[in-house]
Amino acid sequence: QVQLVESGGGLVQPGGSLRLSCVASGSIRRVDAMRWYRQAPGKQRELVASSSSGGITNHADSVKGRFTISRDNAKNTVYLQMNSLKPEDTAVYYCNAYIVSYGSLWARDYWGQGTQVTVSS
């Protein structure tokens, strides 16, 4: 069994910062790509940022210069540092990881339960 657990969401004023964390645990042989998605009410889920196992990162244009994805491979953890937050960043943020578990030959996608981020004055 593999689990992803996010933490760090909450209510913040515009211009503020939050740091999200996501820990992968369980029967993990290898973690490949790790990503953050978000979904605002009435909108489709969108990719926010991604990190390969080698540390290559990509960020959506809407968050470039404000958000930074990073990871600690030894801890199977991915982070999302969010600065200069705007009301339009309000959404449920989901962690996603492509993981090979013990007993499996193939990697598959795993998702966390989501953490709410609300940016409001």
Short mmCIF file of N, CA and C in Angstrom, two decimals:
data_model
loop_
_atom_site.label_atom_id
_atom_site.label_comp_id
_atom_site.label_asym_id
_atom_site.label_seq_id
_atom_site.Cartn_x
_atom_site.Cartn_y
_atom_site.Cartn_z
N GLN A 1 0.83 -1.19 0.00
CA GLN A 1 0.00 0.00 0.00
C GLN A 1 0.87 1.24 0.00
N VAL A 2 0.46 2.22 -0.78
CA VAL A 2 1.17 3.50 -0.85
C VAL A 2 0.18 4.61 -0.53
N GLN A 3 0.62 5.56 0.24
CA GLN A 3 -0.22 6.70 0.60
C GLN A 3 0.53 7.99 0.36
N LEU A 4 -0.21 9.02 -0.04
CA LEU A 4 0.31 10.38 -0.11
C LEU A 4 -0.50 11.22 0.85
N VAL A 5 0.19 11.95 1.71
CA VAL A 5 -0.50 12.78 2.70
C VAL A 5 0.02 14.21 2.59
N GLU A 6 -0.89 15.14 2.29
CA GLU A 6 -0.52 16.55 2.18
C GLU A 6 -0.76 17.26 3.51
N SER A 7 -0.05 18.36 3.69
CA SER A 7 -0.27 19.22 4.84
C SER A 7 0.18 20.63 4.48
N GLY A 8 -0.22 21.60 5.30
CA GLY A 8 0.26 22.96 5.13
C GLY A 8 -0.73 23.94 4.56
N GLY A 9 -1.91 23.48 4.18
CA GLY A 9 -2.90 24.41 3.64
C GLY A 9 -3.49 25.28 4.74
N GLY A 10 -4.31 26.25 4.34
CA GLY A 10 -4.95 27.12 5.31
C GLY A 10 -5.44 28.40 4.69
N LEU A 11 -5.76 29.34 5.56
CA LEU A 11 -6.25 30.66 5.15
C LEU A 11 -5.11 31.66 5.27
N VAL A 12 -4.91 32.42 4.21
CA VAL A 12 -3.84 33.42 4.21
C VAL A 12 -4.32 34.66 3.48
N GLN A 13 -3.79 35.81 3.88
CA GLN A 13 -4.16 37.07 3.23
C GLN A 13 -3.42 37.21 1.90
N PRO A 14 -3.99 37.98 0.97
CA PRO A 14 -3.27 38.24 -0.29
C PRO A 14 -1.88 38.79 -0.01
N GLY A 15 -0.92 38.28 -0.77
CA GLY A 15 0.47 38.67 -0.58
C GLY A 15 1.22 37.79 0.40
N GLY A 16 0.50 36.92 1.09
CA GLY A 16 1.12 36.05 2.07
C GLY A 16 1.75 34.81 1.46
N SER A 17 2.26 33.94 2.33
CA SER A 17 2.96 32.73 1.91
C SER A 17 2.44 31.51 2.65
N LEU A 18 2.54 30.38 1.99
CA LEU A 18 2.27 29.08 2.59
C LEU A 18 3.25 28.08 2.01
N ARG A 19 3.52 27.03 2.78
CA ARG A 19 4.34 25.94 2.28
C ARG A 19 3.59 24.64 2.44
N LEU A 20 3.32 24.00 1.33
CA LEU A 20 2.66 22.71 1.34
C LEU A 20 3.70 21.59 1.35
N SER A 21 3.35 20.51 2.03
CA SER A 21 4.21 19.33 2.06
C SER A 21 3.38 18.10 1.67
N CYS A 22 4.04 17.14 1.07
CA CYS A 22 3.37 15.89 0.72
C CYS A 22 4.37 14.76 0.93
N VAL A 23 3.99 13.82 1.78
CA VAL A 23 4.86 12.69 2.10
C VAL A 23 4.28 11.42 1.51
N ALA A 24 5.10 10.70 0.77
CA ALA A 24 4.71 9.40 0.25
C ALA A 24 5.24 8.32 1.20
N SER A 25 4.37 7.39 1.55
CA SER A 25 4.77 6.34 2.49
C SER A 25 4.18 5.01 2.06
N GLY A 26 4.74 3.95 2.64
CA GLY A 26 4.23 2.62 2.34
C GLY A 26 5.28 1.77 1.65
N SER A 27 4.80 0.84 0.85
CA SER A 27 5.66 -0.13 0.19
C SER A 27 6.23 0.46 -1.10
N ILE A 28 7.18 1.36 -0.95
CA ILE A 28 7.70 2.13 -2.07
C ILE A 28 9.07 1.61 -2.49
N ARG A 29 9.18 1.26 -3.75
CA ARG A 29 10.48 0.88 -4.29
C ARG A 29 11.18 2.07 -4.93
N ARG A 30 10.40 2.88 -5.64
CA ARG A 30 10.98 4.04 -6.30
C ARG A 30 9.91 5.08 -6.54
N VAL A 31 10.28 6.35 -6.32
CA VAL A 31 9.38 7.47 -6.63
C VAL A 31 9.94 8.19 -7.84
N ASP A 32 9.15 8.31 -8.86
CA ASP A 32 9.56 9.04 -10.05
C ASP A 32 9.06 10.48 -9.95
N ALA A 33 8.30 10.94 -10.93
CA ALA A 33 7.82 12.33 -10.91
C ALA A 33 6.89 12.58 -9.73
N MET A 34 7.00 13.79 -9.20
CA MET A 34 6.06 14.26 -8.16
C MET A 34 5.51 15.59 -8.63
N ARG A 35 4.23 15.80 -8.43
CA ARG A 35 3.56 16.98 -8.98
C ARG A 35 2.57 17.56 -7.97
N TRP A 36 2.27 18.82 -8.16
CA TRP A 36 1.18 19.48 -7.45
C TRP A 36 0.14 19.93 -8.48
N TYR A 37 -1.11 19.61 -8.20
CA TYR A 37 -2.24 20.07 -8.98
C TYR A 37 -3.12 20.92 -8.06
N ARG A 38 -4.01 21.67 -8.67
CA ARG A 38 -5.02 22.37 -7.88
C ARG A 38 -6.34 22.39 -8.64
N GLN A 39 -7.39 22.50 -7.86
CA GLN A 39 -8.73 22.56 -8.44
C GLN A 39 -9.56 23.59 -7.68
N ALA A 40 -9.95 24.63 -8.40
CA ALA A 40 -10.81 25.66 -7.82
C ALA A 40 -12.27 25.29 -8.07
N PRO A 41 -13.19 25.82 -7.27
CA PRO A 41 -14.61 25.49 -7.46
C PRO A 41 -15.08 25.81 -8.87
N GLY A 42 -15.73 24.83 -9.49
CA GLY A 42 -16.26 25.03 -10.83
C GLY A 42 -15.25 24.99 -11.94
N LYS A 43 -14.00 24.65 -11.61
CA LYS A 43 -12.95 24.62 -12.63
C LYS A 43 -12.32 23.24 -12.70
N GLN A 44 -11.64 22.98 -13.81
CA GLN A 44 -10.93 21.71 -13.96
C GLN A 44 -9.65 21.71 -13.14
N ARG A 45 -9.25 20.52 -12.78
CA ARG A 45 -7.97 20.38 -12.08
C ARG A 45 -6.84 20.77 -13.03
N GLU A 46 -5.89 21.54 -12.52
CA GLU A 46 -4.78 21.99 -13.36
C GLU A 46 -3.45 21.68 -12.70
N LEU A 47 -2.46 21.43 -13.54
CA LEU A 47 -1.11 21.15 -13.07
C LEU A 47 -0.46 22.47 -12.65
N VAL A 48 0.08 22.49 -11.46
CA VAL A 48 0.74 23.69 -10.93
C VAL A 48 2.25 23.60 -11.10
N ALA A 49 2.82 22.46 -10.71
CA ALA A 49 4.27 22.31 -10.78
C ALA A 49 4.62 20.83 -10.75
N SER A 50 5.78 20.51 -11.32
CA SER A 50 6.23 19.12 -11.33
C SER A 50 7.72 19.07 -11.08
N SER A 51 8.16 17.91 -10.57
CA SER A 51 9.57 17.69 -10.30
C SER A 51 9.91 16.25 -10.65
N SER A 52 10.93 16.09 -11.49
CA SER A 52 11.39 14.75 -11.81
C SER A 52 12.24 14.22 -10.65
N SER A 53 12.53 12.94 -10.67
CA SER A 53 13.35 12.37 -9.61
C SER A 53 14.75 12.97 -9.63
N GLY A 54 15.17 13.47 -10.78
CA GLY A 54 16.48 14.10 -10.89
C GLY A 54 16.49 15.56 -10.56
N GLY A 55 15.30 16.10 -10.21
CA GLY A 55 15.26 17.49 -9.78
C GLY A 55 14.91 18.50 -10.85
N ILE A 56 14.56 18.03 -12.04
CA ILE A 56 14.12 18.96 -13.08
C ILE A 56 12.70 19.41 -12.74
N THR A 57 12.51 20.72 -12.73
CA THR A 57 11.21 21.25 -12.32
C THR A 57 10.56 22.06 -13.43
N ASN A 58 9.24 22.11 -13.36
CA ASN A 58 8.46 22.95 -14.25
C ASN A 58 7.32 23.58 -13.45
N HIS A 59 6.98 24.80 -13.81
CA HIS A 59 5.91 25.50 -13.13
C HIS A 59 4.95 26.08 -14.15
N ALA A 60 3.67 26.10 -13.81
CA ALA A 60 2.68 26.72 -14.68
C ALA A 60 2.97 28.21 -14.80
N ASP A 61 2.64 28.77 -15.94
CA ASP A 61 2.90 30.20 -16.16
C ASP A 61 2.23 31.06 -15.09
N SER A 62 1.07 30.63 -14.63
CA SER A 62 0.31 31.43 -13.67
C SER A 62 0.99 31.53 -12.30
N VAL A 63 1.95 30.65 -12.03
CA VAL A 63 2.61 30.66 -10.71
C VAL A 63 4.11 30.90 -10.81
N LYS A 64 4.65 31.01 -12.01
CA LYS A 64 6.09 31.22 -12.16
C LYS A 64 6.53 32.48 -11.45
N GLY A 65 7.64 32.36 -10.73
CA GLY A 65 8.16 33.50 -9.99
C GLY A 65 7.54 33.66 -8.61
N ARG A 66 6.46 32.91 -8.35
CA ARG A 66 5.80 33.00 -7.04
C ARG A 66 5.84 31.67 -6.29
N PHE A 67 5.68 30.57 -7.01
CA PHE A 67 5.68 29.23 -6.40
C PHE A 67 6.95 28.49 -6.77
N THR A 68 7.41 27.66 -5.86
CA THR A 68 8.60 26.84 -6.12
C THR A 68 8.37 25.42 -5.61
N ILE A 69 8.53 24.46 -6.49
CA ILE A 69 8.44 23.06 -6.10
C ILE A 69 9.84 22.55 -5.77
N SER A 70 9.92 21.72 -4.74
CA SER A 70 11.19 21.09 -4.39
C SER A 70 10.88 19.73 -3.78
N ARG A 71 11.91 18.91 -3.64
CA ARG A 71 11.67 17.59 -3.08
C ARG A 71 12.88 17.09 -2.31
N ASP A 72 12.60 16.21 -1.37
CA ASP A 72 13.64 15.54 -0.59
C ASP A 72 13.47 14.05 -0.89
N ASN A 73 14.31 13.53 -1.77
CA ASN A 73 14.16 12.14 -2.20
C ASN A 73 14.36 11.16 -1.05
N ALA A 74 15.22 11.50 -0.11
CA ALA A 74 15.48 10.61 1.03
C ALA A 74 14.24 10.45 1.90
N LYS A 75 13.39 11.46 1.88
CA LYS A 75 12.18 11.43 2.70
C LYS A 75 10.92 11.18 1.87
N ASN A 76 11.09 10.98 0.57
CA ASN A 76 9.93 10.79 -0.33
C ASN A 76 8.92 11.91 -0.14
N THR A 77 9.42 13.12 -0.08
CA THR A 77 8.59 14.29 0.22
C THR A 77 8.76 15.34 -0.86
N VAL A 78 7.64 15.96 -1.23
CA VAL A 78 7.67 17.07 -2.16
C VAL A 78 7.03 18.27 -1.47
N TYR A 79 7.56 19.45 -1.78
CA TYR A 79 7.09 20.68 -1.17
C TYR A 79 6.62 21.65 -2.26
N LEU A 80 5.75 22.56 -1.86
CA LEU A 80 5.37 23.66 -2.74
C LEU A 80 5.40 24.93 -1.89
N GLN A 81 6.42 25.75 -2.14
CA GLN A 81 6.52 27.04 -1.47
C GLN A 81 5.73 28.04 -2.29
N MET A 82 4.74 28.65 -1.66
CA MET A 82 3.86 29.58 -2.37
C MET A 82 4.01 30.97 -1.75
N ASN A 83 4.50 31.90 -2.53
CA ASN A 83 4.69 33.28 -2.09
C ASN A 83 3.80 34.21 -2.90
N SER A 84 3.63 35.41 -2.41
CA SER A 84 2.82 36.43 -3.11
C SER A 84 1.47 35.87 -3.55
N LEU A 85 0.80 35.22 -2.62
CA LEU A 85 -0.45 34.54 -2.96
C LEU A 85 -1.53 35.53 -3.35
N LYS A 86 -2.35 35.10 -4.30
CA LYS A 86 -3.44 35.91 -4.81
C LYS A 86 -4.78 35.20 -4.56
N PRO A 87 -5.87 35.94 -4.53
CA PRO A 87 -7.17 35.27 -4.35
C PRO A 87 -7.44 34.18 -5.39
N GLU A 88 -6.93 34.37 -6.58
CA GLU A 88 -7.16 33.36 -7.63
C GLU A 88 -6.35 32.09 -7.41
N ASP A 89 -5.49 32.07 -6.42
CA ASP A 89 -4.78 30.84 -6.06
C ASP A 89 -5.62 29.95 -5.15
N THR A 90 -6.76 30.46 -4.72
CA THR A 90 -7.64 29.68 -3.85
C THR A 90 -8.10 28.41 -4.57
N ALA A 91 -7.86 27.28 -3.93
CA ALA A 91 -8.19 25.99 -4.53
C ALA A 91 -7.86 24.88 -3.54
N VAL A 92 -8.28 23.67 -3.88
CA VAL A 92 -7.79 22.49 -3.20
C VAL A 92 -6.54 22.04 -3.95
N TYR A 93 -5.46 21.87 -3.23
CA TYR A 93 -4.19 21.48 -3.83
C TYR A 93 -3.96 19.99 -3.57
N TYR A 94 -3.63 19.28 -4.64
CA TYR A 94 -3.44 17.84 -4.60
C TYR A 94 -2.01 17.47 -4.95
N CYS A 95 -1.48 16.55 -4.20
CA CYS A 95 -0.18 15.97 -4.50
C CYS A 95 -0.38 14.73 -5.37
N ASN A 96 0.50 14.57 -6.33
CA ASN A 96 0.45 13.41 -7.22
C ASN A 96 1.87 12.87 -7.39
N ALA A 97 2.00 11.57 -7.40
CA ALA A 97 3.32 10.98 -7.57
C ALA A 97 3.23 9.70 -8.39
N TYR A 98 4.26 9.49 -9.17
CA TYR A 98 4.35 8.31 -10.02
C TYR A 98 5.31 7.35 -9.30
N ILE A 99 4.77 6.25 -8.78
CA ILE A 99 5.53 5.42 -7.84
C ILE A 99 5.52 3.96 -8.27
N VAL A 100 6.69 3.34 -8.11
CA VAL A 100 6.80 1.89 -8.28
C VAL A 100 6.80 1.28 -6.88
N SER A 101 5.83 0.45 -6.61
CA SER A 101 5.76 -0.18 -5.29
C SER A 101 6.42 -1.55 -5.33
N TYR A 102 6.78 -2.05 -4.17
CA TYR A 102 7.34 -3.41 -4.10
C TYR A 102 6.28 -4.41 -4.54
N GLY A 103 6.72 -5.37 -5.32
CA GLY A 103 5.79 -6.35 -5.84
C GLY A 103 5.16 -5.96 -7.15
N SER A 104 5.52 -4.78 -7.66
CA SER A 104 4.98 -4.31 -8.92
C SER A 104 6.11 -4.02 -9.89
N LEU A 105 5.86 -4.31 -11.15
CA LEU A 105 6.86 -4.02 -12.17
C LEU A 105 6.71 -2.61 -12.72
N TRP A 106 5.52 -2.06 -12.58
CA TRP A 106 5.21 -0.81 -13.25
C TRP A 106 4.88 0.29 -12.27
N ALA A 107 5.21 1.51 -12.66
CA ALA A 107 4.84 2.67 -11.87
C ALA A 107 3.37 3.01 -12.12
N ARG A 108 2.75 3.57 -11.13
CA ARG A 108 1.38 4.06 -11.31
C ARG A 108 1.20 5.36 -10.55
N ASP A 109 0.15 6.07 -10.91
CA ASP A 109 -0.14 7.35 -10.28
C ASP A 109 -0.83 7.15 -8.92
N TYR A 110 -0.38 7.93 -7.97
CA TYR A 110 -1.04 7.99 -6.67
C TYR A 110 -1.41 9.44 -6.38
N TRP A 111 -2.50 9.63 -5.63
CA TRP A 111 -3.00 10.97 -5.30
C TRP A 111 -3.20 11.11 -3.80
N GLY A 112 -2.91 12.31 -3.32
CA GLY A 112 -3.25 12.64 -1.95
C GLY A 112 -4.71 13.04 -1.84
N GLN A 113 -5.13 13.33 -0.62
CA GLN A 113 -6.53 13.65 -0.37
C GLN A 113 -6.84 15.12 -0.63
N GLY A 114 -5.81 15.93 -0.77
CA GLY A 114 -6.00 17.36 -1.04
C GLY A 114 -5.95 18.19 0.23
N THR A 115 -5.48 19.41 0.07
CA THR A 115 -5.45 20.36 1.17
C THR A 115 -5.96 21.71 0.66
N GLN A 116 -6.82 22.33 1.44
CA GLN A 116 -7.46 23.57 1.01
C GLN A 116 -6.54 24.76 1.25
N VAL A 117 -6.40 25.59 0.22
CA VAL A 117 -5.70 26.87 0.33
C VAL A 117 -6.70 27.97 -0.01
N THR A 118 -6.88 28.87 0.92
CA THR A 118 -7.81 29.99 0.72
C THR A 118 -7.05 31.30 0.89
N VAL A 119 -7.10 32.13 -0.13
CA VAL A 119 -6.42 33.43 -0.09
C VAL A 119 -7.50 34.51 -0.06
N SER A 120 -7.60 35.16 1.06
CA SER A 120 -8.68 36.14 1.24
C SER A 120 -8.33 37.11 2.35
N SER A 121 -8.79 38.35 2.19
CA SER A 121 -8.60 39.33 3.24
C SER A 121 -9.81 39.37 4.18
#
